[in-house]
XYZ file of C-alpha atoms in Angstrom:
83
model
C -35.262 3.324 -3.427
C -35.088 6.346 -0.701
C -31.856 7.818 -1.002
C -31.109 6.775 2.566
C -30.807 3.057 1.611
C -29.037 4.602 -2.000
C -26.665 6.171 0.820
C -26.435 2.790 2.810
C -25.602 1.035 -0.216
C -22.727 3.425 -1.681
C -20.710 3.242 1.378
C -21.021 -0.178 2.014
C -19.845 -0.451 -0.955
C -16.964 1.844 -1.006
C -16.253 -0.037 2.488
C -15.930 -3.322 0.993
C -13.955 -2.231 -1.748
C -11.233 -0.211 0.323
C -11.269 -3.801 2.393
C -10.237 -6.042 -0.513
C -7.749 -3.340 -2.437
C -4.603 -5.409 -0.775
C -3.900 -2.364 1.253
C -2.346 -5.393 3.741
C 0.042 -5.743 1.125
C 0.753 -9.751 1.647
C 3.359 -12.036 0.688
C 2.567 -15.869 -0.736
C 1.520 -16.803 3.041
C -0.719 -13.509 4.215
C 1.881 -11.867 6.030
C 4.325 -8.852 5.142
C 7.214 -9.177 4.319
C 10.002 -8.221 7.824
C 10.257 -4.406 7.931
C 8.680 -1.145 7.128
C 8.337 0.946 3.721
C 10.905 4.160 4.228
C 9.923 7.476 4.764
C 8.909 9.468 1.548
C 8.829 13.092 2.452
C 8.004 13.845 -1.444
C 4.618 15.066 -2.107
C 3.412 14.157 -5.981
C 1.394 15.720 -8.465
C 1.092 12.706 -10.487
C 1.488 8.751 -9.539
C 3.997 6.662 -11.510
C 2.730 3.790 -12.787
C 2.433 0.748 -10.544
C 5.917 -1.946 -10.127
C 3.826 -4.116 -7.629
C 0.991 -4.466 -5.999
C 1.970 -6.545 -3.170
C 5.674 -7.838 -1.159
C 4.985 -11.040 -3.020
C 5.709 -9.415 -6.175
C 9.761 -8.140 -5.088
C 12.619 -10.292 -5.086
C 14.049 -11.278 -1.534
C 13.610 -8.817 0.851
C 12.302 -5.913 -0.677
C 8.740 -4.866 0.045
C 5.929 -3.493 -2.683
C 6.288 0.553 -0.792
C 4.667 3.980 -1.954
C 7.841 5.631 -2.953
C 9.004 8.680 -5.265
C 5.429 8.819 -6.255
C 4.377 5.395 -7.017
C 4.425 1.850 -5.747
C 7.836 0.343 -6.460
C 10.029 -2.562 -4.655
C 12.376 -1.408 -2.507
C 14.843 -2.398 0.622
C 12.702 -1.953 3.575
C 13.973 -0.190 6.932
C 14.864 -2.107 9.907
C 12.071 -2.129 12.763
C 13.010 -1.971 16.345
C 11.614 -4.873 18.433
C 12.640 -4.074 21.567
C 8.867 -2.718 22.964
């Protein structure tokens, strides 16, 4: 195989698998959850272990967030919709 097509292949692969990691975090009916994760001004050296992987896994409204350096559910912030 030239390494070209070896090229081709890794990042279509690393494509796809950014695509399916639930990045879109969704609840039971593939939308998120109302609101946005807060602000986390921390910067880590190491990632806590993982509380949820998605909104569907938190209890009312709290969203699945990156927050104090790892993915936990917490009470989202309030969007404006007034654009």
């Amino acid at each position: 195989m030239k390494s070209s097509n070896l090229l081709l292949l890794v990042v279509s692969l690393a494509f796809v698998s950014l695509a399916s990691s639930g990045t879109l975090k969704p609840d039971g009916n593939g939308t998120e959850k109302a609101g946005s994760c807060p602000y986390d001004p921390y910067r880590c050296f190491r990632e806590d272990p993982r509380q949820c992987l998605s909104d569907q896994d938190c209890l009312n409204e709290k969203k699945c967030c990156f927050y104090f350096c790892g993915f936990k559910c917490v009470q989202p912030q309030q969007t404006d919709d007034t654009d």
